PDB file of N, CA and C in Angstrom:
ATOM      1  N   UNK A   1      21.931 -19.210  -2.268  1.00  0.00           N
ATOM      2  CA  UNK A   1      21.627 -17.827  -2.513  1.00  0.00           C
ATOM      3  C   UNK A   1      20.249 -17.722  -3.168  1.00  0.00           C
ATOM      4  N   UNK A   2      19.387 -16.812  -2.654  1.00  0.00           N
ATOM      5  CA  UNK A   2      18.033 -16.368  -3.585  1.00  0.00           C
ATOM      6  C   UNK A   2      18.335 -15.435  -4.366  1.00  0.00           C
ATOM      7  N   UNK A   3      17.469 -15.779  -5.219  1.00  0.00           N
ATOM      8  CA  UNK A   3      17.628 -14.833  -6.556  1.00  0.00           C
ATOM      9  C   UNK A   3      16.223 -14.074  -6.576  1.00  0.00           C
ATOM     10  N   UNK A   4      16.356 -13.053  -6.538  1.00  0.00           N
ATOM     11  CA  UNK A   4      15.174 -12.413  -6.536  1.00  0.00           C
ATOM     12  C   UNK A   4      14.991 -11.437  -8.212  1.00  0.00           C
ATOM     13  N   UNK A   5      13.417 -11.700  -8.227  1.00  0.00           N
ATOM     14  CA  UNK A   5      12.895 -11.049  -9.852  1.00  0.00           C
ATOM     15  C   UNK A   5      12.243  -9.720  -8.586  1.00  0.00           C
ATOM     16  N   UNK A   6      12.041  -8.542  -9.416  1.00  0.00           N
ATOM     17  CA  UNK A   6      11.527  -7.378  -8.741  1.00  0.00           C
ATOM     18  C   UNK A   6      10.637  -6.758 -10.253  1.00  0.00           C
ATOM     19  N   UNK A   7       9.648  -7.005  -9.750  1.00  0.00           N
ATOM     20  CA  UNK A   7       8.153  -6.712 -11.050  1.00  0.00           C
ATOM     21  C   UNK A   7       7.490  -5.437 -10.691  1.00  0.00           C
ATOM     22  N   UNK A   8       7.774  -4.520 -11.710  1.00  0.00           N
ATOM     23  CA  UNK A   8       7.164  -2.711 -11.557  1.00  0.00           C
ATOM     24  C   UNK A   8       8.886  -1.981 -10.965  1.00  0.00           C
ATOM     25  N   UNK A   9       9.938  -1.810 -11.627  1.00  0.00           N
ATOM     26  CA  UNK A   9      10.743  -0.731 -10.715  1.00  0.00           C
ATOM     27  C   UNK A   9      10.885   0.572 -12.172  1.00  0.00           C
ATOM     28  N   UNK A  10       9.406   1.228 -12.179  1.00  0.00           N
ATOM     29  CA  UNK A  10       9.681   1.895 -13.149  1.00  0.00           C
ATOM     30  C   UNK A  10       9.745   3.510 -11.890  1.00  0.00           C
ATOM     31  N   UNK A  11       9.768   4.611 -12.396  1.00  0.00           N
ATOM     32  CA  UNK A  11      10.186   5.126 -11.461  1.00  0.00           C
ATOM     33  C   UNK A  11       8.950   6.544 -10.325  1.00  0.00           C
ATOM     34  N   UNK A  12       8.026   5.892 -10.586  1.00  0.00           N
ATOM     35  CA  UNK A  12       6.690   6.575 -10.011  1.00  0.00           C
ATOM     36  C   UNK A  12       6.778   6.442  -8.308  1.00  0.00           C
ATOM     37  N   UNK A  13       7.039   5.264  -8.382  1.00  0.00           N
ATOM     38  CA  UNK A  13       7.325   4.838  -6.369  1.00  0.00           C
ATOM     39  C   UNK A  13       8.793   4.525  -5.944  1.00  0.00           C
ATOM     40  N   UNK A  14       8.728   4.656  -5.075  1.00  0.00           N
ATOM     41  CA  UNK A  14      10.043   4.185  -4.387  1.00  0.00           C
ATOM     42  C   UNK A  14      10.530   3.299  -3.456  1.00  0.00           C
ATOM     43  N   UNK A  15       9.023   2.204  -4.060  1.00  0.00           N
ATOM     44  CA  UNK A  15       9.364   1.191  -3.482  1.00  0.00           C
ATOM     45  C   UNK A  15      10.276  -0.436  -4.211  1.00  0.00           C
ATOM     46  N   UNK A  16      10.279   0.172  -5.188  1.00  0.00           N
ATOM     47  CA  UNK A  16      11.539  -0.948  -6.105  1.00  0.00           C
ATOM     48  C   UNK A  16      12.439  -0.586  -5.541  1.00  0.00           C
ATOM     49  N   UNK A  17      12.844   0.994  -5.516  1.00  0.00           N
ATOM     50  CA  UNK A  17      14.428   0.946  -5.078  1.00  0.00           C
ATOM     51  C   UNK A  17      14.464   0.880  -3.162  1.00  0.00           C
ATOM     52  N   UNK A  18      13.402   0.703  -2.724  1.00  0.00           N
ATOM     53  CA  UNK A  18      13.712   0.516  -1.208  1.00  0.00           C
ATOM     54  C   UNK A  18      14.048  -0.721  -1.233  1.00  0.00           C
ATOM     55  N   UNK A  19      13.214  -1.899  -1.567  1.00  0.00           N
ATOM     56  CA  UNK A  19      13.598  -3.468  -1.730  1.00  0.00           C
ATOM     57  C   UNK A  19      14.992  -3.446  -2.130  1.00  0.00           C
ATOM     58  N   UNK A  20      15.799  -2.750  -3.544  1.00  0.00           N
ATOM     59  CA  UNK A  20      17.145  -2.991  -4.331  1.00  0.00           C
ATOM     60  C   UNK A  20      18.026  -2.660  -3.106  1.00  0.00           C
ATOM     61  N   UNK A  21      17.913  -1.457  -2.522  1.00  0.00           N
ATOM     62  CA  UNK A  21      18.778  -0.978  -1.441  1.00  0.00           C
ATOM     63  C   UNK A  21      18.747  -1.723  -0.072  1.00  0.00           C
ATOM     64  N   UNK A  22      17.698  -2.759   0.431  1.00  0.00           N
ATOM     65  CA  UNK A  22      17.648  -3.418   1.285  1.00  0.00           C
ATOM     66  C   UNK A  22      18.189  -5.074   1.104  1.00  0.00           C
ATOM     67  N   UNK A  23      18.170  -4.965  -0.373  1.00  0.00           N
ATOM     68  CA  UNK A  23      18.738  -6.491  -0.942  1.00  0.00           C
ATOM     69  C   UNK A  23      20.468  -6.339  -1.111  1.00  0.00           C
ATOM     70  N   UNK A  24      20.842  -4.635  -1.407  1.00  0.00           N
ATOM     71  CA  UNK A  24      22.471  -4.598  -1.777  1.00  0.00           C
ATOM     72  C   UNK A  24      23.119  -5.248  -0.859  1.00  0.00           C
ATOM     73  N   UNK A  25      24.282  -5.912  -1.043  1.00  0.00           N
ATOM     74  CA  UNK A  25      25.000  -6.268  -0.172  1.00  0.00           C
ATOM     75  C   UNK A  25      24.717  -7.468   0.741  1.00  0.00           C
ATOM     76  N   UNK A  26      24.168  -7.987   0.281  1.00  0.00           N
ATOM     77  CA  UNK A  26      23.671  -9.609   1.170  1.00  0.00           C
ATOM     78  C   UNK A  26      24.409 -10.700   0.787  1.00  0.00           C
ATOM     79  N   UNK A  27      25.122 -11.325   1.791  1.00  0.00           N
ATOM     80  CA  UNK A  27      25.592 -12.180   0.656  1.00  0.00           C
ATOM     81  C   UNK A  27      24.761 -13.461   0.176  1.00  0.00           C
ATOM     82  N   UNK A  28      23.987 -13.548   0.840  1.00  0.00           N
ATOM     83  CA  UNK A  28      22.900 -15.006   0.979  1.00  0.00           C
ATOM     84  C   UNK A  28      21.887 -14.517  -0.407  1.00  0.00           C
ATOM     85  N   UNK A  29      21.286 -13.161  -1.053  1.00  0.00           N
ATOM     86  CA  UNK A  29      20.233 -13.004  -2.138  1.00  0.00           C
ATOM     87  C   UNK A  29      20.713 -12.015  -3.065  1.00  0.00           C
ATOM     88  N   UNK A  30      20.545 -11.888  -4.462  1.00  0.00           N
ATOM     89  CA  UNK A  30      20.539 -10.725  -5.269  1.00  0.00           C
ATOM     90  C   UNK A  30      19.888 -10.675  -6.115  1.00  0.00           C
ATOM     91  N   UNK A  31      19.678  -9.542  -7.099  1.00  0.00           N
ATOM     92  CA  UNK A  31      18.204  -9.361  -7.705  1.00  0.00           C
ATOM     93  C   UNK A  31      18.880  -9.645  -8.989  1.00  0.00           C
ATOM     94  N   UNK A  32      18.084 -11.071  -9.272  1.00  0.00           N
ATOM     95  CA  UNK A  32      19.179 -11.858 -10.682  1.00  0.00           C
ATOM     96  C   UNK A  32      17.954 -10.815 -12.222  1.00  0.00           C
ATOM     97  N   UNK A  33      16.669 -10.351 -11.504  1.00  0.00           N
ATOM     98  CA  UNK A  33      15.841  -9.954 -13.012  1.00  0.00           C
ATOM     99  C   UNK A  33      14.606  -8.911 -12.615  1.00  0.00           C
ATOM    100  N   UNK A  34      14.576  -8.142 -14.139  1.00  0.00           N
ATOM    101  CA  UNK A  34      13.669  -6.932 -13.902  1.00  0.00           C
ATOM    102  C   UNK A  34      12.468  -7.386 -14.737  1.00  0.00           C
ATOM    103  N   UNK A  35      11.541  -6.564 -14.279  1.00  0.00           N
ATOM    104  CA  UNK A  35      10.150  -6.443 -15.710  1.00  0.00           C
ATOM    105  C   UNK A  35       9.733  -5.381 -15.215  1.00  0.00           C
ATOM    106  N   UNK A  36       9.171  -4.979 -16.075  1.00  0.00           N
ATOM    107  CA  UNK A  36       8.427  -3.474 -16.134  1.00  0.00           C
ATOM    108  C   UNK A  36       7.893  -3.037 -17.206  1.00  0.00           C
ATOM    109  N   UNK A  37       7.021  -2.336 -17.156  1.00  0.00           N
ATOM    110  CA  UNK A  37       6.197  -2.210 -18.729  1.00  0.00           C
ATOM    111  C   UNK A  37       7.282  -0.578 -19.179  1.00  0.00           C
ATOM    112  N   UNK A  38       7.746  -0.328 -19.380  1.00  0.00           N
ATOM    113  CA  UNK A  38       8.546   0.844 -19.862  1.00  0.00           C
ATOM    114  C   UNK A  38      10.220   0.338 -19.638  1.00  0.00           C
ATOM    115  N   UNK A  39      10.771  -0.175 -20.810  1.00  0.00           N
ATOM    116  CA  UNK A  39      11.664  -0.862 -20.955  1.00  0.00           C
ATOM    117  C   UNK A  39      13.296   0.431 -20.334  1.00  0.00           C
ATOM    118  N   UNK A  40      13.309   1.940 -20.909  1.00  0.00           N
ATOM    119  CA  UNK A  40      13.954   2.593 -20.349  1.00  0.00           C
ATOM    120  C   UNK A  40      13.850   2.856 -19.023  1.00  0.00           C
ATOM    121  N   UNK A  41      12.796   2.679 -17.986  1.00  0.00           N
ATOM    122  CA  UNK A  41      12.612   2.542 -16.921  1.00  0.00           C
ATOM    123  C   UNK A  41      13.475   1.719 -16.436  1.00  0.00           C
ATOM    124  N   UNK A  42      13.294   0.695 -16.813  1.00  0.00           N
ATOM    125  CA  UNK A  42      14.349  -0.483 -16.439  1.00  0.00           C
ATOM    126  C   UNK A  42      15.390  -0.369 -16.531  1.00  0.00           C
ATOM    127  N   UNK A  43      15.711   0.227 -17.286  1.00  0.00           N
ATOM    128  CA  UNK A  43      17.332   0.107 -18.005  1.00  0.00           C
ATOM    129  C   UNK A  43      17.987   0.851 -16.798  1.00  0.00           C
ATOM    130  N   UNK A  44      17.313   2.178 -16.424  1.00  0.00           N
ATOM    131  CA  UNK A  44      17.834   3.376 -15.495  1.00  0.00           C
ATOM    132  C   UNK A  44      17.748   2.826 -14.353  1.00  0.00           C
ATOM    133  N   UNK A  45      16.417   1.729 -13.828  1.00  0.00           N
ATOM    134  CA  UNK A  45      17.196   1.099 -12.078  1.00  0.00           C
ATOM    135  C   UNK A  45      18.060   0.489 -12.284  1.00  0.00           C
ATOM    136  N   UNK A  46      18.330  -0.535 -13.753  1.00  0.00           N
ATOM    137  CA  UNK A  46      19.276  -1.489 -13.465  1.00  0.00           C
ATOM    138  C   UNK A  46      20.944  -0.950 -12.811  1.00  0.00           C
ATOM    139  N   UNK A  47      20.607   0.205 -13.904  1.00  0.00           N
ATOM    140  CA  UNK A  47      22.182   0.746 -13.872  1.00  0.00           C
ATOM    141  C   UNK A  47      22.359   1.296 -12.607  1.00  0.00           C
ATOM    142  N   UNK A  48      21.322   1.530 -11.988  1.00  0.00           N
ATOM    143  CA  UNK A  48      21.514   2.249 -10.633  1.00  0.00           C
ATOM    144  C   UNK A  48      21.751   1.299  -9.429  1.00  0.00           C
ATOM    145  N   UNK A  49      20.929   0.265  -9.590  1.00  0.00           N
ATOM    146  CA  UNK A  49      20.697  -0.304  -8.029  1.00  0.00           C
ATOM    147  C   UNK A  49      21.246  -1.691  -8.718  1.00  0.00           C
ATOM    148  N   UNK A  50      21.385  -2.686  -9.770  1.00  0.00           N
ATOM    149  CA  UNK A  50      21.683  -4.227 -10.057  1.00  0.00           C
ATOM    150  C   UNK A  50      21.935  -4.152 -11.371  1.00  0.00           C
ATOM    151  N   UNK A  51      22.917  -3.417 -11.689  1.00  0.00           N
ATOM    152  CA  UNK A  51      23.679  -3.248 -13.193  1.00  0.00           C
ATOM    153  C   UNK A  51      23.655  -4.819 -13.620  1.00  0.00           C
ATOM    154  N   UNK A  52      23.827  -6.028 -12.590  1.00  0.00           N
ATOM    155  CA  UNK A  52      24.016  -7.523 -13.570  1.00  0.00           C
ATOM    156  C   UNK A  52      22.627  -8.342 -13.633  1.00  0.00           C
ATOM    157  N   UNK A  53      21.907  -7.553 -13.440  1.00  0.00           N
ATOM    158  CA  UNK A  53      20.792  -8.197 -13.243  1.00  0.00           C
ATOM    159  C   UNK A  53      20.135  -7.818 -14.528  1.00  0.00           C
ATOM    160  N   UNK A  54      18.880  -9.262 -15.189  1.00  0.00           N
ATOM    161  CA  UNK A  54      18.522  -9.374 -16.184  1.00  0.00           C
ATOM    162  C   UNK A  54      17.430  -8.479 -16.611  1.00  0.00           C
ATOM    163  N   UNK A  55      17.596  -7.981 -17.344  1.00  0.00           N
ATOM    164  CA  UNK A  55      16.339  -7.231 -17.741  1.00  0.00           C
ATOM    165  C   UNK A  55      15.197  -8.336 -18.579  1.00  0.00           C
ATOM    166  N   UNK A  56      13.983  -8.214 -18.219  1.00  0.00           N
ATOM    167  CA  UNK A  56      13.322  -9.413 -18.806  1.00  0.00           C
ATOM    168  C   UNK A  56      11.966  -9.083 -19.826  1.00  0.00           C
ATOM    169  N   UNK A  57      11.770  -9.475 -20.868  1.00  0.00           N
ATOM    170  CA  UNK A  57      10.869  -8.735 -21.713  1.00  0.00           C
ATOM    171  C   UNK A  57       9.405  -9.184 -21.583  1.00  0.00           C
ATOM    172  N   UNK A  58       9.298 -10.790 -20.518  1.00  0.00           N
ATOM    173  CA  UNK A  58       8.130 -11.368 -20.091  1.00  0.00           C
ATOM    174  C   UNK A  58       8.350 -11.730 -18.648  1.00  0.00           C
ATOM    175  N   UNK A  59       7.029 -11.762 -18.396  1.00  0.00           N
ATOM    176  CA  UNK A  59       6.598 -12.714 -16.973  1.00  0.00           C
ATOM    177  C   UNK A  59       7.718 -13.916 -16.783  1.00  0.00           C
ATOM    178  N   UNK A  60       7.102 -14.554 -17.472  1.00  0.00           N
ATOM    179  CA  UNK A  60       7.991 -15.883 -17.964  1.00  0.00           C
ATOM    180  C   UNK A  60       9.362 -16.292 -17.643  1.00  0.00           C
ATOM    181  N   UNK A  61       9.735 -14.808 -18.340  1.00  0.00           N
ATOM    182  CA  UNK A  61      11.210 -14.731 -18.162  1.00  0.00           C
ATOM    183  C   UNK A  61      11.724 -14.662 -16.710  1.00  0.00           C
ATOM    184  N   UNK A  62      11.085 -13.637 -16.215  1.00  0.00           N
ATOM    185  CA  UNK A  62      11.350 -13.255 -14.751  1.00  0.00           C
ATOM    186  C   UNK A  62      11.279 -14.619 -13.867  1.00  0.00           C
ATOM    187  N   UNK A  63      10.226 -15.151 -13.954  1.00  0.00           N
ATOM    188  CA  UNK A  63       9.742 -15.973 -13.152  1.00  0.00           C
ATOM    189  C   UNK A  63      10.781 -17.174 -13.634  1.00  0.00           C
ATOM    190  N   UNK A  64      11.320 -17.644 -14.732  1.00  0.00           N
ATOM    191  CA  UNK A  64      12.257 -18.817 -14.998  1.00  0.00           C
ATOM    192  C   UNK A  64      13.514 -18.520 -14.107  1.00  0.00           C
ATOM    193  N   UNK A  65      14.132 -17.112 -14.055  1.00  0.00           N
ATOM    194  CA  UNK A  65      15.136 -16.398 -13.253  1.00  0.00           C
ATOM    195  C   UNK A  65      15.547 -16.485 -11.857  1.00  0.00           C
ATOM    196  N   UNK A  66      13.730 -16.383 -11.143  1.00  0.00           N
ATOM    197  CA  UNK A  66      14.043 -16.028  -9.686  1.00  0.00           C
ATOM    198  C   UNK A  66      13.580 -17.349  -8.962  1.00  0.00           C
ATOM    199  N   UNK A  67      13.637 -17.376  -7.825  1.00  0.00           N
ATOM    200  CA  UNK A  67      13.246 -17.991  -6.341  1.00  0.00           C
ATOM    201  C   UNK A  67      12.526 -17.543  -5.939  1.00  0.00           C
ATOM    202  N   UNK A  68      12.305 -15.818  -5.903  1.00  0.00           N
ATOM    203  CA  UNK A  68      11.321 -14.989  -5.096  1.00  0.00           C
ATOM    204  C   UNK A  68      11.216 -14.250  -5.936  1.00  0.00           C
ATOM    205  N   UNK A  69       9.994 -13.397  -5.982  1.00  0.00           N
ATOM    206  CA  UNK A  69       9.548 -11.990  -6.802  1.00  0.00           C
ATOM    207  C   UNK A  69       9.276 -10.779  -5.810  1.00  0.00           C
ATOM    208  N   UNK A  70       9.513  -9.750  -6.208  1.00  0.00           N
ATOM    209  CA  UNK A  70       9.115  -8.591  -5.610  1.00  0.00           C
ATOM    210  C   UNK A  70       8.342  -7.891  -6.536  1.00  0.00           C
ATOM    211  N   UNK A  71       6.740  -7.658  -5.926  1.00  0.00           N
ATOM    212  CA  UNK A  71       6.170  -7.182  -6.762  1.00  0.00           C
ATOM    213  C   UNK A  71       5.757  -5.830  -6.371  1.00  0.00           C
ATOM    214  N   UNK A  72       6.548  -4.669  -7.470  1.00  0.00           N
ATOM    215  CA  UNK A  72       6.481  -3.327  -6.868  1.00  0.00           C
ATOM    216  C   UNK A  72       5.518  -2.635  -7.690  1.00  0.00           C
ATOM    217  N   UNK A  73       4.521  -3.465  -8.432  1.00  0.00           N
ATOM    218  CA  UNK A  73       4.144  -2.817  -9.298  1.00  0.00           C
ATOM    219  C   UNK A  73       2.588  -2.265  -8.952  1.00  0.00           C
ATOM    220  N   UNK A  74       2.080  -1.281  -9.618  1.00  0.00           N
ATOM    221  CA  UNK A  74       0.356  -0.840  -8.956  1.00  0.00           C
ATOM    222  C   UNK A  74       0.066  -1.985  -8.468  1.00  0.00           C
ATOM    223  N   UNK A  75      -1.002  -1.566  -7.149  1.00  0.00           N
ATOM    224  CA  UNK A  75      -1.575  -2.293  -6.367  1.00  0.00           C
ATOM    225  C   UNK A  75      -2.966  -3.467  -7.164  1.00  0.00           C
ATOM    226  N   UNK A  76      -3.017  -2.765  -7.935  1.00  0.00           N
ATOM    227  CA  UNK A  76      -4.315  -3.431  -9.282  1.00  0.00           C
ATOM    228  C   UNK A  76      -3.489  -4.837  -9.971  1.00  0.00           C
ATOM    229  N   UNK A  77      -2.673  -4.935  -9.864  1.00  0.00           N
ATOM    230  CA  UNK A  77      -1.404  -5.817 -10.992  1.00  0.00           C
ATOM    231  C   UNK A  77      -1.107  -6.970  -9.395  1.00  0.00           C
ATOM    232  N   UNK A  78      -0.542  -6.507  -8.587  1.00  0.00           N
ATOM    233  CA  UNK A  78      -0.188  -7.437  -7.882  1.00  0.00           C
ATOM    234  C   UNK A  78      -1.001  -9.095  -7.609  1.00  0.00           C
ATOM    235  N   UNK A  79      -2.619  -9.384  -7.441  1.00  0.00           N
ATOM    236  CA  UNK A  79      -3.010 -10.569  -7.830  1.00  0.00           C
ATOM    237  C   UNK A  79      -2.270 -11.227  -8.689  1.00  0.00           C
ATOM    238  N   UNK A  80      -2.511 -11.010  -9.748  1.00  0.00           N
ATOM    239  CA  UNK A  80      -2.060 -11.553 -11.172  1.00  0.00           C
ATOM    240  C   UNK A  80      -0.764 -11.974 -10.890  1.00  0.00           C
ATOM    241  N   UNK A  81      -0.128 -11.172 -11.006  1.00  0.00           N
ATOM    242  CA  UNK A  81       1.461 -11.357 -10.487  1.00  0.00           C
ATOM    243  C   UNK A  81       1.569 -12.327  -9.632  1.00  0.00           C
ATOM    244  N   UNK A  82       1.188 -12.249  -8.280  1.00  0.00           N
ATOM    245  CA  UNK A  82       1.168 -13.208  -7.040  1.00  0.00           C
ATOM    246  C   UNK A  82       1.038 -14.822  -7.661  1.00  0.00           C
ATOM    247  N   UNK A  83      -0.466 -14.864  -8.530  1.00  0.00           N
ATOM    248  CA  UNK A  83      -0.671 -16.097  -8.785  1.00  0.00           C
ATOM    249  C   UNK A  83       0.210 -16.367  -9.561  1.00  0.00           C
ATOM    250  N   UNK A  84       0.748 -15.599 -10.355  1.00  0.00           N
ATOM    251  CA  UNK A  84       1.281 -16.335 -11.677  1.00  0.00           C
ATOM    252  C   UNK A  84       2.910 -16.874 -10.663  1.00  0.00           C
ATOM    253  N   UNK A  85       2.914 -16.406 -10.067  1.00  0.00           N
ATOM    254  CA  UNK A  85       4.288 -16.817  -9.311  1.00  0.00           C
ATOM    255  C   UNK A  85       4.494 -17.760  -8.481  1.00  0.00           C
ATOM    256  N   UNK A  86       3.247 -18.155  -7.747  1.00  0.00           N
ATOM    257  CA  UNK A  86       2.795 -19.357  -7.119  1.00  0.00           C
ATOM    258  C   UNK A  86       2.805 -20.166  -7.898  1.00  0.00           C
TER     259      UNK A  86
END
């Protein structure tokens, strides 16, 4: 099973919750962790789209968590992200 981290699902786009809703129900991946810079942001996808999934307070964290990242966050952030995940 992949475990997927999903980086930015605060609630400006709707592309965190297109990925959460395209990941529900798989049995092969699920979204084991969150980050996001607005911690109630998080809290409100978790409960919505991956209530067991980790909320994470660093990079670090996320990235110790997953297999794969989804990075939903501004288009300016994604480099950074990318490398640090490689």
């Amino acid at each position: 099973m992949l475990r997927f981290g999903l980086i930015g699902v605060g609630n400006t786009v709707a592309i965190a919750k297109n990925h959460a809703q395209a990941l529900a129900g798989r049995a092969d991946a699920r979204i084991e962790a969150l980050l996001s810079r607005t911690r109630s942001h998080t809290l409100a996808f978790a409960q919505t789209y991956c209530p067991d999934a980790k909320i994470c307070d660093t990079l670090e964290e996320l990235l110790a968590l997953s297999d794969c990242v989804l990075i939903c966050s501004p288009n300016a952030t994604h480099a950074a992200y990318a490398l640090a995940a490689l």
